[in-house]
């Protein structure tokens, strides 16, 4: 679900850290390592972007710790 953007269809979005190739249209495998936070609505797109930046930092920590 995308509660910050009312009326938008649900989707899956991935943030590929430290990756610079074009993989649009390619098949990818995604492994879930750790649940970071629930889906919640944000007051604005900017607030969502700020949270996503925090999420990336937390994801890096999790990956460095080995999950």
Short mmCIF file of C-alpha atoms in Angstrom, two decimals:
data_model
loop_
_atom_site.label_atom_id
_atom_site.label_comp_id
_atom_site.label_asym_id
_atom_site.label_seq_id
_atom_site.Cartn_x
_atom_site.Cartn_y
_atom_site.Cartn_z
CA UNK A 1 0.00 0.00 0.00
CA UNK A 2 1.01 3.62 -0.51
CA UNK A 3 -0.92 5.54 2.18
CA UNK A 4 0.97 8.82 1.67
CA UNK A 5 -0.31 8.97 -1.91
CA UNK A 6 -4.06 8.34 -1.65
CA UNK A 7 -5.52 6.59 -4.68
CA UNK A 8 -2.20 5.13 -5.82
CA UNK A 9 -2.09 1.44 -6.58
CA UNK A 10 -0.02 -0.75 -4.25
CA UNK A 11 3.50 -1.42 -5.47
CA UNK A 12 6.85 -2.83 -4.48
CA UNK A 13 9.76 -0.41 -4.61
CA UNK A 14 13.40 -1.28 -4.05
CA UNK A 15 16.28 0.99 -3.18
CA UNK A 16 19.45 -0.51 -4.62
CA UNK A 17 22.25 0.88 -2.50
CA UNK A 18 25.62 1.53 -4.13
CA UNK A 19 24.39 0.20 -7.48
CA UNK A 20 24.63 2.12 -10.74
CA UNK A 21 23.43 -0.22 -13.50
CA UNK A 22 20.14 0.00 -15.39
CA UNK A 23 18.06 -3.05 -14.52
CA UNK A 24 14.64 -1.84 -15.66
CA UNK A 25 12.84 -4.72 -17.32
CA UNK A 26 15.27 -7.25 -15.85
CA UNK A 27 14.30 -10.05 -13.50
CA UNK A 28 15.74 -9.56 -10.03
CA UNK A 29 15.77 -11.64 -6.87
CA UNK A 30 14.93 -9.93 -3.58
CA UNK A 31 15.80 -11.45 -0.22
CA UNK A 32 14.17 -9.98 2.87
CA UNK A 33 16.86 -9.64 5.55
CA UNK A 34 15.01 -7.78 8.30
CA UNK A 35 11.74 -5.90 8.76
CA UNK A 36 12.60 -2.22 9.30
CA UNK A 37 9.25 -0.50 9.90
CA UNK A 38 5.53 -0.79 9.19
CA UNK A 39 3.81 0.98 6.31
CA UNK A 40 2.49 4.31 7.63
CA UNK A 41 1.22 7.50 5.97
CA UNK A 42 3.45 10.58 6.03
CA UNK A 43 2.38 14.21 6.07
CA UNK A 44 4.12 14.91 2.76
CA UNK A 45 6.37 13.44 0.10
CA UNK A 46 9.25 15.32 1.73
CA UNK A 47 8.57 13.65 5.09
CA UNK A 48 8.54 10.28 3.34
CA UNK A 49 11.89 11.03 1.66
CA UNK A 50 13.40 11.97 5.04
CA UNK A 51 12.18 8.68 6.51
CA UNK A 52 13.54 6.75 3.54
CA UNK A 53 16.95 8.31 4.14
CA UNK A 54 16.79 7.10 7.75
CA UNK A 55 15.68 3.68 6.49
CA UNK A 56 18.73 3.45 4.21
CA UNK A 57 21.01 4.21 7.15
CA UNK A 58 19.32 1.57 9.25
CA UNK A 59 19.47 -0.94 6.38
CA UNK A 60 23.21 -0.34 6.03
CA UNK A 61 23.63 -0.99 9.77
CA UNK A 62 21.63 -4.22 9.52
CA UNK A 63 23.67 -5.44 6.55
CA UNK A 64 26.95 -4.60 8.26
CA UNK A 65 25.82 -6.58 11.33
CA UNK A 66 24.96 -9.53 9.08
CA UNK A 67 21.19 -9.35 9.43
#
